[in-house]
mmCIF file of C-alpha atoms and ligand atoms in Angstrom:
data_model
loop_
_atom_site.group_PDB
_atom_site.id
_atom_site.type_symbol
_atom_site.label_atom_id
_atom_site.label_comp_id
_atom_site.label_asym_id
_atom_site.label_seq_id
_atom_site.Cartn_x
_atom_site.Cartn_y
_atom_site.Cartn_z
ATOM 1 C CA UNK A 1 -52.090 -56.161 42.049
ATOM 2 C CA UNK A 2 -53.858 -57.606 39.027
ATOM 3 C CA UNK A 3 -55.483 -55.275 36.506
ATOM 4 C CA UNK A 4 -58.670 -56.089 34.643
ATOM 5 C CA UNK A 5 -58.413 -56.691 30.909
ATOM 6 C CA UNK A 6 -59.995 -53.306 30.116
ATOM 7 C CA UNK A 7 -57.513 -51.520 32.403
ATOM 8 C CA UNK A 8 -54.569 -53.401 30.925
ATOM 9 C CA UNK A 9 -55.820 -52.570 27.422
ATOM 10 C CA UNK A 10 -56.017 -48.881 28.351
ATOM 11 C CA UNK A 11 -52.321 -49.060 29.295
ATOM 12 C CA UNK A 12 -51.497 -50.872 26.053
ATOM 13 C CA UNK A 13 -53.489 -48.396 23.972
ATOM 14 C CA UNK A 14 -51.803 -45.406 25.636
ATOM 15 C CA UNK A 15 -48.426 -46.987 24.869
ATOM 16 C CA UNK A 16 -49.318 -47.475 21.180
ATOM 17 C CA UNK A 17 -49.939 -51.235 21.128
ATOM 18 C CA UNK A 18 -52.788 -51.920 18.650
ATOM 19 C CA UNK A 19 -55.902 -52.833 20.645
ATOM 20 C CA UNK A 20 -59.512 -52.876 19.341
ATOM 21 C CA UNK A 21 -61.766 -50.042 20.551
ATOM 22 C CA UNK A 22 -63.816 -50.879 23.632
ATOM 23 C CA UNK A 23 -65.288 -49.669 26.898
ATOM 24 C CA UNK A 24 -66.325 -51.181 30.197
ATOM 25 C CA UNK A 25 -70.021 -51.560 31.111
ATOM 26 C CA UNK A 26 -71.661 -52.228 34.485
ATOM 27 C CA UNK A 27 -75.205 -52.805 33.189
ATOM 28 C CA UNK A 28 -76.840 -54.330 30.091
ATOM 29 C CA UNK A 29 -78.020 -50.805 29.143
ATOM 30 C CA UNK A 30 -74.471 -49.502 29.145
ATOM 31 C CA UNK A 31 -73.308 -52.533 27.160
ATOM 32 C CA UNK A 32 -75.955 -51.863 24.512
ATOM 33 C CA UNK A 33 -75.003 -48.175 24.256
ATOM 34 C CA UNK A 34 -71.298 -48.976 23.869
ATOM 35 C CA UNK A 35 -72.054 -51.643 21.252
ATOM 36 C CA UNK A 36 -74.173 -49.134 19.290
ATOM 37 C CA UNK A 37 -71.370 -46.576 19.447
ATOM 38 C CA UNK A 38 -68.744 -49.060 18.231
ATOM 39 C CA UNK A 39 -71.071 -50.421 15.546
ATOM 40 C CA UNK A 40 -70.918 -53.804 13.794
ATOM 41 C CA UNK A 41 -70.028 -57.011 15.579
ATOM 42 C CA UNK A 42 -68.712 -56.664 19.117
ATOM 43 C CA UNK A 43 -67.431 -59.031 21.807
ATOM 44 C CA UNK A 44 -68.877 -58.914 25.318
ATOM 45 C CA UNK A 45 -66.234 -60.065 27.797
ATOM 46 C CA UNK A 46 -66.533 -60.796 31.525
ATOM 47 C CA UNK A 47 -64.084 -58.707 33.551
ATOM 48 C CA UNK A 48 -62.742 -60.855 36.388
ATOM 49 C CA UNK A 49 -59.277 -61.595 37.691
ATOM 50 C CA UNK A 50 -59.202 -65.054 36.139
ATOM 51 C CA UNK A 51 -58.194 -66.626 32.846
ATOM 52 C CA UNK A 52 -60.179 -69.134 30.818
ATOM 53 C CA UNK A 53 -63.179 -66.823 30.553
ATOM 54 C CA UNK A 54 -63.809 -67.971 27.003
ATOM 55 C CA UNK A 55 -64.226 -71.617 28.075
ATOM 56 C CA UNK A 56 -66.453 -70.558 30.993
ATOM 57 C CA UNK A 57 -68.900 -68.778 28.677
ATOM 58 C CA UNK A 58 -67.733 -65.310 29.640
ATOM 59 C CA UNK A 59 -66.703 -64.200 26.127
ATOM 60 C CA UNK A 60 -69.517 -63.832 23.548
ATOM 61 C CA UNK A 61 -69.756 -62.384 20.049
ATOM 62 C CA UNK A 62 -72.740 -60.093 19.426
ATOM 63 C CA UNK A 63 -73.854 -59.083 15.919
ATOM 64 C CA UNK A 64 -76.023 -56.200 17.122
ATOM 65 C CA UNK A 65 -76.354 -53.823 20.055
ATOM 66 C CA UNK A 66 -79.475 -55.686 21.174
ATOM 67 C CA UNK A 67 -77.561 -58.956 21.181
ATOM 68 C CA UNK A 68 -74.739 -57.301 23.148
ATOM 69 C CA UNK A 69 -77.316 -56.311 25.724
ATOM 70 C CA UNK A 70 -78.586 -59.903 25.979
ATOM 71 C CA UNK A 71 -75.084 -61.305 26.415
ATOM 72 C CA UNK A 72 -74.249 -58.653 29.000
ATOM 73 C CA UNK A 73 -77.324 -59.483 31.063
ATOM 74 C CA UNK A 74 -76.344 -63.155 31.031
ATOM 75 C CA UNK A 75 -72.657 -62.588 31.797
ATOM 76 C CA UNK A 76 -73.133 -59.939 34.511
ATOM 77 C CA UNK A 77 -73.698 -61.750 37.799
ATOM 78 C CA UNK A 78 -72.307 -65.024 36.535
ATOM 79 C CA UNK A 79 -69.457 -66.688 38.446
ATOM 80 C CA UNK A 80 -66.136 -67.580 36.858
ATOM 81 C CA UNK A 81 -63.752 -69.611 39.028
ATOM 82 C CA UNK A 82 -65.729 -68.448 42.053
ATOM 83 C CA UNK A 83 -65.502 -64.758 41.124
ATOM 84 C CA UNK A 84 -68.699 -62.813 40.494
ATOM 85 C CA UNK A 85 -68.734 -60.829 37.257
ATOM 86 C CA UNK A 86 -69.632 -57.186 37.988
ATOM 87 C CA UNK A 87 -68.553 -55.605 34.719
ATOM 88 C CA UNK A 88 -68.071 -56.479 31.077
ATOM 89 C CA UNK A 89 -65.821 -55.116 28.367
ATOM 90 C CA UNK A 90 -67.657 -54.382 25.131
ATOM 91 C CA UNK A 91 -65.109 -54.303 22.348
ATOM 92 C CA UNK A 92 -65.010 -54.306 18.552
ATOM 93 C CA UNK A 93 -64.830 -57.882 17.250
ATOM 94 C CA UNK A 94 -61.903 -58.833 15.067
ATOM 95 C CA UNK A 95 -61.661 -61.476 12.373
ATOM 96 C CA UNK A 96 -58.888 -63.832 13.364
ATOM 97 C CA UNK A 97 -56.482 -65.557 10.991
ATOM 98 C CA UNK A 98 -54.097 -66.783 13.686
ATOM 99 C CA UNK A 99 -53.547 -66.529 17.431
ATOM 100 C CA UNK A 100 -50.134 -66.253 19.114
ATOM 101 C CA UNK A 101 -48.886 -65.811 22.669
ATOM 102 C CA UNK A 102 -46.576 -63.079 23.932
ATOM 103 C CA UNK A 103 -45.653 -62.116 27.475
ATOM 104 C CA UNK A 104 -42.896 -60.669 29.604
ATOM 105 C CA UNK A 105 -42.586 -61.526 33.277
ATOM 106 C CA UNK A 106 -40.171 -61.360 36.173
ATOM 107 C CA UNK A 107 -38.430 -64.715 36.408
ATOM 108 C CA UNK A 108 -37.016 -65.014 39.912
ATOM 109 C CA UNK A 109 -34.899 -68.028 39.017
ATOM 110 C CA UNK A 110 -32.904 -66.134 36.407
ATOM 111 C CA UNK A 111 -33.281 -62.803 38.236
ATOM 112 C CA UNK A 112 -34.403 -60.919 35.154
ATOM 113 C CA UNK A 113 -37.351 -60.170 32.910
ATOM 114 C CA UNK A 114 -38.054 -63.031 30.521
ATOM 115 C CA UNK A 115 -40.096 -62.882 27.325
ATOM 116 C CA UNK A 116 -42.191 -65.917 26.477
ATOM 117 C CA UNK A 117 -43.518 -66.266 22.950
ATOM 118 C CA UNK A 118 -45.394 -68.951 21.067
ATOM 119 C CA UNK A 119 -47.051 -69.012 17.662
ATOM 120 C CA UNK A 120 -49.649 -71.266 19.338
ATOM 121 C CA UNK A 121 -51.711 -68.759 21.258
ATOM 122 C CA UNK A 122 -55.234 -68.410 22.547
ATOM 123 C CA UNK A 123 -54.859 -71.520 24.698
ATOM 124 C CA UNK A 124 -53.145 -72.121 28.048
ATOM 125 C CA UNK A 125 -49.456 -71.491 27.624
ATOM 126 C CA UNK A 126 -48.757 -74.193 30.250
ATOM 127 C CA UNK A 127 -50.403 -76.664 27.891
ATOM 128 C CA UNK A 128 -48.124 -75.615 25.029
ATOM 129 C CA UNK A 129 -45.115 -75.893 27.344
ATOM 130 C CA UNK A 130 -46.135 -79.418 28.352
ATOM 131 C CA UNK A 131 -47.178 -80.835 24.980
ATOM 132 C CA UNK A 132 -45.112 -78.909 22.459
ATOM 133 C CA UNK A 133 -42.117 -77.218 24.113
ATOM 134 C CA UNK A 134 -40.526 -76.443 20.747
ATOM 135 C CA UNK A 135 -43.415 -74.114 19.963
ATOM 136 C CA UNK A 136 -42.340 -71.943 22.868
ATOM 137 C CA UNK A 137 -39.437 -69.604 23.142
ATOM 138 C CA UNK A 138 -38.046 -67.934 26.260
ATOM 139 C CA UNK A 139 -35.652 -65.009 26.123
ATOM 140 C CA UNK A 140 -33.969 -63.557 29.198
ATOM 141 C CA UNK A 141 -33.536 -59.790 29.050
ATOM 142 C CA UNK A 142 -30.447 -58.388 30.742
ATOM 143 C CA UNK A 143 -31.891 -55.695 33.013
ATOM 144 C CA UNK A 144 -28.673 -53.671 32.737
ATOM 145 C CA UNK A 145 -29.316 -52.989 29.055
ATOM 146 C CA UNK A 146 -33.054 -53.481 28.729
ATOM 147 C CA UNK A 147 -34.601 -55.006 25.623
ATOM 148 C CA UNK A 148 -32.206 -54.642 22.692
ATOM 149 C CA UNK A 149 -33.574 -54.095 19.171
ATOM 150 C CA UNK A 150 -32.245 -57.403 17.837
ATOM 151 C CA UNK A 151 -33.887 -59.235 20.749
ATOM 152 C CA UNK A 152 -37.256 -57.649 19.962
ATOM 153 C CA UNK A 153 -36.804 -58.719 16.343
ATOM 154 C CA UNK A 154 -35.777 -62.263 17.306
ATOM 155 C CA UNK A 155 -38.957 -62.711 19.323
ATOM 156 C CA UNK A 156 -41.121 -61.283 16.526
ATOM 157 C CA UNK A 157 -39.376 -63.417 13.911
ATOM 158 C CA UNK A 158 -39.989 -66.541 16.008
ATOM 159 C CA UNK A 159 -43.716 -65.736 15.988
ATOM 160 C CA UNK A 160 -44.067 -64.797 12.319
ATOM 161 C CA UNK A 161 -41.850 -65.691 9.372
ATOM 162 C CA UNK A 162 -43.680 -63.106 7.214
ATOM 163 C CA UNK A 163 -41.465 -59.981 7.421
ATOM 164 C CA UNK A 164 -44.430 -57.565 7.361
ATOM 165 C CA UNK A 165 -45.926 -59.284 10.416
ATOM 166 C CA UNK A 166 -42.541 -59.579 12.141
ATOM 167 C CA UNK A 167 -41.941 -55.855 11.680
ATOM 168 C CA UNK A 168 -45.253 -54.902 13.326
ATOM 169 C CA UNK A 169 -44.578 -57.402 16.084
ATOM 170 C CA UNK A 170 -41.054 -56.076 16.762
ATOM 171 C CA UNK A 171 -42.672 -52.758 17.611
ATOM 172 C CA UNK A 172 -45.303 -54.436 19.810
ATOM 173 C CA UNK A 173 -42.625 -56.402 21.703
ATOM 174 C CA UNK A 174 -40.727 -53.174 22.421
ATOM 175 C CA UNK A 175 -43.879 -51.314 23.485
ATOM 176 C CA UNK A 176 -44.923 -54.214 25.732
ATOM 177 C CA UNK A 177 -41.516 -54.126 27.412
ATOM 178 C CA UNK A 178 -41.976 -50.369 27.947
ATOM 179 C CA UNK A 179 -45.340 -50.916 29.655
ATOM 180 C CA UNK A 180 -43.782 -53.690 31.749
ATOM 181 C CA UNK A 181 -40.850 -51.598 33.001
ATOM 182 C CA UNK A 182 -42.652 -48.276 33.448
ATOM 183 C CA UNK A 183 -45.363 -49.846 35.575
ATOM 184 C CA UNK A 184 -43.143 -52.194 37.615
ATOM 185 C CA UNK A 185 -45.040 -55.196 36.347
ATOM 186 C CA UNK A 186 -44.480 -58.778 37.381
ATOM 187 C CA UNK A 187 -46.380 -59.810 34.231
ATOM 188 C CA UNK A 188 -47.588 -58.213 31.008
ATOM 189 C CA UNK A 189 -49.292 -60.756 28.750
ATOM 190 C CA UNK A 190 -51.065 -60.781 25.394
ATOM 191 C CA UNK A 191 -52.978 -64.016 24.751
ATOM 192 C CA UNK A 192 -53.978 -64.068 22.017
ATOM 193 C CA UNK A 193 -51.953 -61.724 19.882
ATOM 194 C CA UNK A 194 -53.813 -62.045 16.601
ATOM 195 C CA UNK A 195 -53.264 -61.548 12.898
ATOM 196 C CA UNK A 196 -56.325 -60.237 11.049
ATOM 197 C CA UNK A 197 -57.144 -61.357 7.478
ATOM 198 C CA UNK A 198 -55.793 -58.013 6.192
ATOM 199 C CA UNK A 199 -52.461 -58.651 7.917
ATOM 200 C CA UNK A 200 -52.647 -56.518 11.051
ATOM 201 C CA UNK A 201 -51.167 -57.697 14.350
ATOM 202 C CA UNK A 202 -53.297 -56.793 17.399
ATOM 203 C CA UNK A 203 -53.730 -57.589 21.081
ATOM 204 C CA UNK A 204 -57.248 -58.841 21.774
ATOM 205 C CA UNK A 205 -56.648 -59.961 25.358
ATOM 206 C CA UNK A 206 -54.447 -58.326 27.995
ATOM 207 C CA UNK A 207 -53.250 -59.336 31.424
ATOM 208 C CA UNK A 208 -51.114 -57.103 33.616
ATOM 209 C CA UNK A 209 -49.935 -57.656 37.197
ATOM 210 C CA UNK A 210 -48.145 -54.864 39.018
ATOM 211 C CA UNK A 211 -45.710 -55.382 41.909
ATOM 212 C CA UNK A 212 -47.560 -54.253 45.059
ATOM 213 C CA UNK A 213 -44.374 -52.793 46.510
ATOM 214 C CA UNK A 214 -44.155 -50.322 43.607
ATOM 215 C CA UNK A 215 -47.707 -49.016 43.906
ATOM 216 C CA UNK A 216 -46.836 -46.052 46.082
ATOM 217 C CA UNK A 217 -44.801 -44.726 43.150
ATOM 218 C CA UNK A 218 -47.610 -45.429 40.672
ATOM 219 C CA UNK A 219 -50.669 -43.387 41.694
ATOM 220 C CA UNK A 220 -52.342 -43.947 38.312
ATOM 221 C CA UNK A 221 -52.193 -47.706 38.801
ATOM 222 C CA UNK A 222 -53.158 -47.578 42.483
ATOM 223 C CA UNK A 223 -56.278 -45.637 41.404
ATOM 224 C CA UNK A 224 -57.334 -48.654 39.315
ATOM 225 C CA UNK A 225 -57.700 -50.850 42.394
ATOM 226 C CA UNK A 226 -61.165 -52.372 42.675
ATOM 227 C CA UNK A 227 -61.991 -52.539 46.372
ATOM 228 C CA UNK A 228 -65.170 -54.539 45.678
ATOM 229 C CA UNK A 229 -63.156 -57.388 44.252
ATOM 230 C CA UNK A 230 -60.754 -57.950 47.147
ATOM 231 C CA UNK A 231 -61.515 -59.559 50.514
ATOM 232 C CA UNK A 232 -62.609 -56.771 52.944
ATOM 233 C CA UNK A 233 -60.016 -58.015 55.445
ATOM 234 C CA UNK A 234 -57.216 -57.225 53.004
ATOM 235 C CA UNK A 235 -58.525 -53.709 52.349
ATOM 236 C CA UNK A 236 -58.739 -53.070 56.078
ATOM 237 C CA UNK A 237 -55.259 -54.492 56.698
ATOM 238 C CA UNK A 238 -53.730 -52.290 54.019
ATOM 239 C CA UNK A 239 -55.413 -49.177 55.454
ATOM 240 C CA UNK A 240 -54.052 -50.065 58.915
ATOM 241 C CA UNK A 241 -50.528 -50.616 57.574
ATOM 242 C CA UNK A 242 -50.532 -54.354 58.273
ATOM 243 C CA UNK A 243 -49.194 -57.050 55.971
ATOM 244 C CA UNK A 244 -51.936 -59.639 55.854
ATOM 245 C CA UNK A 245 -52.587 -62.740 53.808
ATOM 246 C CA UNK A 246 -55.673 -64.841 54.426
ATOM 247 C CA UNK A 247 -55.087 -68.595 54.671
ATOM 248 C CA UNK A 248 -57.359 -71.584 55.302
ATOM 249 C CA UNK A 249 -56.474 -72.782 58.807
ATOM 250 C CA UNK A 250 -57.913 -72.204 62.290
ATOM 251 C CA UNK A 251 -54.990 -70.603 64.169
ATOM 252 C CA UNK A 252 -55.140 -66.817 63.802
ATOM 253 C CA UNK A 253 -51.593 -65.438 63.919
ATOM 254 C CA UNK A 254 -50.516 -61.969 65.018
ATOM 255 C CA UNK A 255 -46.780 -61.492 64.858
ATOM 256 C CA UNK A 256 -44.296 -58.651 64.618
ATOM 257 C CA UNK A 257 -41.880 -58.999 61.714
ATOM 258 C CA UNK A 258 -42.340 -60.971 58.522
ATOM 259 C CA UNK A 259 -39.565 -63.450 59.329
ATOM 260 C CA UNK A 260 -40.962 -64.261 62.755
ATOM 261 C CA UNK A 261 -44.449 -64.474 61.228
ATOM 262 C CA UNK A 262 -43.248 -67.107 58.757
ATOM 263 C CA UNK A 263 -41.353 -69.004 61.454
ATOM 264 C CA UNK A 264 -44.529 -68.959 63.555
ATOM 265 C CA UNK A 265 -46.592 -70.371 60.706
ATOM 266 C CA UNK A 266 -43.975 -73.095 60.185
ATOM 267 C CA UNK A 267 -44.186 -74.016 63.842
ATOM 268 C CA UNK A 268 -47.993 -74.075 63.766
ATOM 269 C CA UNK A 269 -47.756 -76.622 60.959
ATOM 270 C CA UNK A 270 -44.984 -78.511 62.752
ATOM 271 C CA UNK A 271 -47.290 -79.026 65.723
ATOM 272 C CA UNK A 272 -50.112 -80.240 63.499
ATOM 273 C CA UNK A 273 -52.133 -77.054 63.119
ATOM 274 C CA UNK A 274 -52.922 -74.797 60.176
ATOM 275 C CA UNK A 275 -52.468 -71.008 60.252
ATOM 276 C CA UNK A 276 -55.558 -68.928 59.427
ATOM 277 C CA UNK A 277 -53.454 -66.074 58.156
ATOM 278 C CA UNK A 278 -50.106 -64.428 57.803
ATOM 279 C CA UNK A 279 -50.086 -61.154 59.696
ATOM 280 C CA UNK A 280 -47.171 -58.876 60.375
ATOM 281 C CA UNK A 281 -48.024 -55.933 62.613
ATOM 282 C CA UNK A 282 -44.682 -54.383 61.740
ATOM 283 C CA UNK A 283 -42.034 -52.848 63.909
ATOM 284 C CA UNK A 284 -44.022 -49.953 65.297
ATOM 285 C CA UNK A 285 -45.388 -49.605 68.814
ATOM 286 C CA UNK A 286 -48.883 -48.528 67.982
ATOM 287 C CA UNK A 287 -51.691 -50.151 70.020
ATOM 288 C CA UNK A 288 -54.184 -49.171 67.283
ATOM 289 C CA UNK A 289 -52.469 -51.575 64.913
ATOM 290 C CA UNK A 290 -52.983 -54.395 67.372
ATOM 291 C CA UNK A 291 -56.672 -53.509 67.659
ATOM 292 C CA UNK A 292 -57.024 -53.475 63.860
ATOM 293 C CA UNK A 293 -55.175 -56.787 63.662
ATOM 294 C CA UNK A 294 -57.537 -58.399 66.167
ATOM 295 C CA UNK A 295 -60.570 -56.993 64.380
ATOM 296 C CA UNK A 296 -59.351 -58.546 61.135
ATOM 297 C CA UNK A 297 -58.504 -61.912 62.699
ATOM 298 C CA UNK A 298 -61.784 -62.193 64.624
ATOM 299 C CA UNK A 299 -63.842 -61.311 61.538
ATOM 300 C CA UNK A 300 -62.796 -64.694 60.092
ATOM 301 C CA UNK A 301 -65.236 -67.335 61.394
ATOM 302 C CA UNK A 302 -62.764 -70.176 60.825
ATOM 303 C CA UNK A 303 -60.366 -68.775 63.444
ATOM 304 C CA UNK A 304 -60.579 -70.991 66.569
ATOM 305 C CA UNK A 305 -57.607 -69.667 68.530
ATOM 306 C CA UNK A 306 -55.530 -66.511 68.361
ATOM 307 C CA UNK A 307 -51.800 -66.670 68.704
ATOM 308 C CA UNK A 308 -49.670 -63.634 69.502
ATOM 309 C CA UNK A 309 -45.969 -64.035 68.989
ATOM 310 C CA UNK A 310 -44.143 -60.819 69.784
ATOM 311 C CA UNK A 311 -40.449 -60.288 69.993
ATOM 312 C CA UNK A 312 -39.900 -56.872 71.538
ATOM 313 C CA UNK A 313 -37.093 -55.057 69.786
ATOM 314 C CA UNK A 314 -38.247 -51.750 68.355
ATOM 315 C CA UNK A 315 -41.729 -53.013 69.115
ATOM 316 C CA UNK A 316 -42.427 -52.521 72.808
ATOM 317 C CA UNK A 317 -44.159 -55.462 74.429
ATOM 318 C CA UNK A 318 -46.225 -53.226 76.721
ATOM 319 C CA UNK A 319 -47.672 -51.350 73.718
ATOM 320 C CA UNK A 320 -48.748 -54.629 72.175
ATOM 321 C CA UNK A 321 -50.236 -55.689 75.512
ATOM 322 C CA UNK A 322 -52.161 -52.401 75.710
ATOM 323 C CA UNK A 323 -53.416 -52.978 72.193
ATOM 324 C CA UNK A 324 -54.677 -56.441 73.161
ATOM 325 C CA UNK A 325 -56.384 -54.980 76.212
ATOM 326 C CA UNK A 326 -57.932 -52.168 74.191
ATOM 327 C CA UNK A 327 -59.213 -54.653 71.627
ATOM 328 C CA UNK A 328 -60.833 -56.857 74.280
ATOM 329 C CA UNK A 329 -62.710 -53.762 75.472
ATOM 330 C CA UNK A 330 -63.789 -52.608 72.016
ATOM 331 C CA UNK A 331 -64.698 -55.883 70.340
ATOM 332 C CA UNK A 332 -66.088 -59.218 71.376
ATOM 333 C CA UNK A 333 -63.383 -61.791 70.947
ATOM 334 C CA UNK A 334 -64.731 -65.336 70.992
ATOM 335 C CA UNK A 335 -61.644 -67.478 70.330
ATOM 336 C CA UNK A 336 -59.126 -67.901 73.164
ATOM 337 C CA UNK A 337 -56.016 -65.730 72.933
ATOM 338 C CA UNK A 338 -52.592 -67.136 73.734
ATOM 339 C CA UNK A 339 -49.627 -64.839 73.942
ATOM 340 C CA UNK A 340 -45.920 -65.136 73.851
ATOM 341 C CA UNK A 341 -43.949 -62.005 74.328
ATOM 342 C CA UNK A 342 -40.378 -61.420 75.174
ATOM 343 C CA UNK A 343 -37.937 -58.543 74.881
ATOM 344 C CA UNK A 344 -38.304 -54.794 75.343
ATOM 345 C CA UNK A 345 -40.641 -53.844 78.224
ATOM 346 C CA UNK A 346 -41.636 -57.441 78.816
ATOM 347 C CA UNK A 347 -42.257 -56.922 82.547
ATOM 348 C CA UNK A 348 -44.533 -53.934 81.971
ATOM 349 C CA UNK A 349 -46.400 -55.951 79.379
ATOM 350 C CA UNK A 350 -47.040 -58.790 81.794
ATOM 351 C CA UNK A 351 -48.558 -56.453 84.376
ATOM 352 C CA UNK A 352 -50.787 -54.852 81.694
ATOM 353 C CA UNK A 353 -51.973 -58.310 80.641
ATOM 354 C CA UNK A 354 -52.566 -59.342 84.245
ATOM 355 C CA UNK A 355 -55.205 -56.582 84.451
ATOM 356 C CA UNK A 356 -57.205 -58.471 81.849
ATOM 357 C CA UNK A 357 -56.540 -61.811 83.468
ATOM 358 C CA UNK A 358 -54.168 -62.809 80.674
ATOM 359 C CA UNK A 359 -50.784 -64.431 81.010
ATOM 360 C CA UNK A 360 -47.997 -64.914 78.540
ATOM 361 C CA UNK A 361 -45.592 -67.623 77.556
ATOM 362 C CA UNK A 362 -41.948 -66.962 76.940
ATOM 363 C CA UNK A 363 -41.078 -69.697 74.427
ATOM 364 C CA UNK A 364 -42.450 -70.161 70.940
ATOM 365 C CA UNK A 365 -42.811 -73.923 71.288
ATOM 366 C CA UNK A 366 -45.105 -73.658 74.289
ATOM 367 C CA UNK A 367 -47.359 -70.976 72.891
ATOM 368 C CA UNK A 368 -47.719 -72.549 69.465
ATOM 369 C CA UNK A 369 -48.541 -75.959 70.942
ATOM 370 C CA UNK A 370 -51.161 -74.323 73.140
ATOM 371 C CA UNK A 371 -52.712 -72.419 70.221
ATOM 372 C CA UNK A 372 -52.837 -75.543 68.046
ATOM 373 C CA UNK A 373 -54.382 -77.560 70.895
ATOM 374 C CA UNK A 374 -57.070 -74.920 71.564
ATOM 375 C CA UNK A 375 -57.957 -74.707 67.887
ATOM 376 C CA UNK A 376 -58.289 -78.492 67.700
ATOM 377 C CA UNK A 377 -60.576 -78.578 70.751
ATOM 378 C CA UNK A 378 -62.935 -75.920 69.422
HETATM 379 P P1 GDP B 401 -59.738 -65.762 28.024
HETATM 380 O O1 GDP B 401 -60.463 -67.009 27.656
HETATM 381 O O2 GDP B 401 -60.086 -65.329 29.422
HETATM 382 O O3 GDP B 401 -58.269 -65.859 27.839
HETATM 383 O O4 GDP B 401 -60.301 -64.593 27.057
HETATM 384 P P2 GDP B 401 -59.810 -64.100 25.616
HETATM 385 O O5 GDP B 401 -59.964 -62.655 25.523
HETATM 386 O O6 GDP B 401 -58.431 -64.603 25.312
HETATM 387 O O7 GDP B 401 -60.855 -64.779 24.622
HETATM 388 C C1 GDP B 401 -60.926 -66.177 24.461
HETATM 389 C C2 GDP B 401 -61.060 -66.529 23.004
HETATM 390 O O8 GDP B 401 -62.222 -65.914 22.465
HETATM 391 C C3 GDP B 401 -59.912 -66.031 22.144
HETATM 392 O O9 GDP B 401 -58.816 -66.910 22.162
HETATM 393 C C4 GDP B 401 -60.581 -65.955 20.792
HETATM 394 O O10 GDP B 401 -60.538 -67.225 20.149
HETATM 395 C C5 GDP B 401 -62.029 -65.613 21.111
HETATM 396 N N1 GDP B 401 -62.201 -64.171 20.851
HETATM 397 C C6 GDP B 401 -61.973 -63.149 21.696
HETATM 398 N N2 GDP B 401 -62.158 -61.956 21.085
HETATM 399 C C7 GDP B 401 -62.504 -62.244 19.813
HETATM 400 C C8 GDP B 401 -62.811 -61.443 18.647
HETATM 401 O O11 GDP B 401 -62.775 -60.212 18.652
HETATM 402 N N3 GDP B 401 -63.140 -62.105 17.502
HETATM 403 C C9 GDP B 401 -63.162 -63.465 17.451
HETATM 404 N N4 GDP B 401 -63.479 -64.025 16.289
HETATM 405 N N5 GDP B 401 -62.872 -64.245 18.509
HETATM 406 C C10 GDP B 401 -62.547 -63.648 19.669
HETATM 407 MN MN1 MN B 402 -56.858 -64.915 26.765
#
């Protein structure tokens, strides 16, 4: 789960990382009021889950509250990388002497947190990596010991040779690592980390991504979720206990088990089709889940055929069949459904399906070929 800049800055601020004062606004009126409260020059910043807002015109300096209001009315409703801006952060403007980059992320390749730092900040870090790799430093943190004091200092010293700046930054590096670990982050990023003309080091942008699997232990983070910003299908899937990822193809997939779901998607591609989604209904035997799954799949207009691939282990095939039947009664399902089920209670399942005039395949190859063919014909 990605946090908005203002949410990430709240975490930083609470941890003691220096961040300029600011508040989120949903209307130009609110933006004006916040700007008046802060006083002086402020920055109005689009809050969307995308980088490069500055380049897209979503970050504007305002010298007065009235100007903040004008910027807010222009930025609210604008689209950045396809995402509609519904809120802005109004924050005290800083004078900038230099911009650096600092982040810590989970690096799967080295199986550990890795800090990335560059004295060339403010811009895309990928660009720095490509054009000037020496201006970038990576440091793997041994998760058994956590960030050690000399490591924090080494990162800070790489960013700033001035000892006064390096000292402030050592503290920021340690605090950032604390935020990262305590909130099970996959990424905590400051870009840019700035130096002000009077020699203070501050974070003026913040990006935090939290591991979804950890959210049930982090109620304060879970509460920050913005349901308006995520596809309704994903919200519904989460509420129903389904793992769902929307994709671009035409074959809607409903599978039990993540491994089988991935194998099914591979086979769809192998036979020339494209999956419309990843969907794992899990190991339970609850017909309601199947109904929810079909509601989600059929709400996607690009789905042209629906493929069930069920291996009955803990999941009972007849429960899935009942769920399919129940769904056909409750909702109108336009695309053809093809089913493969095998395993526990397979026979019972087939007689349940027969009631609805449905049949089932027993091999994956057959059913996937059929689903791909039906999607292509539609
Ligand atoms: P991003 O483009 O989405 O990464 O948004 P940022 O928050 O990083 O802002 C983009 C750029 O706007 C920064 O790199 C700065 O150059 C500039 N900027 C942002 N806040 C301030 C500020 O308080 N004062 C000044 N002078 N520039 C700012
Ligand atoms: Mn930035």
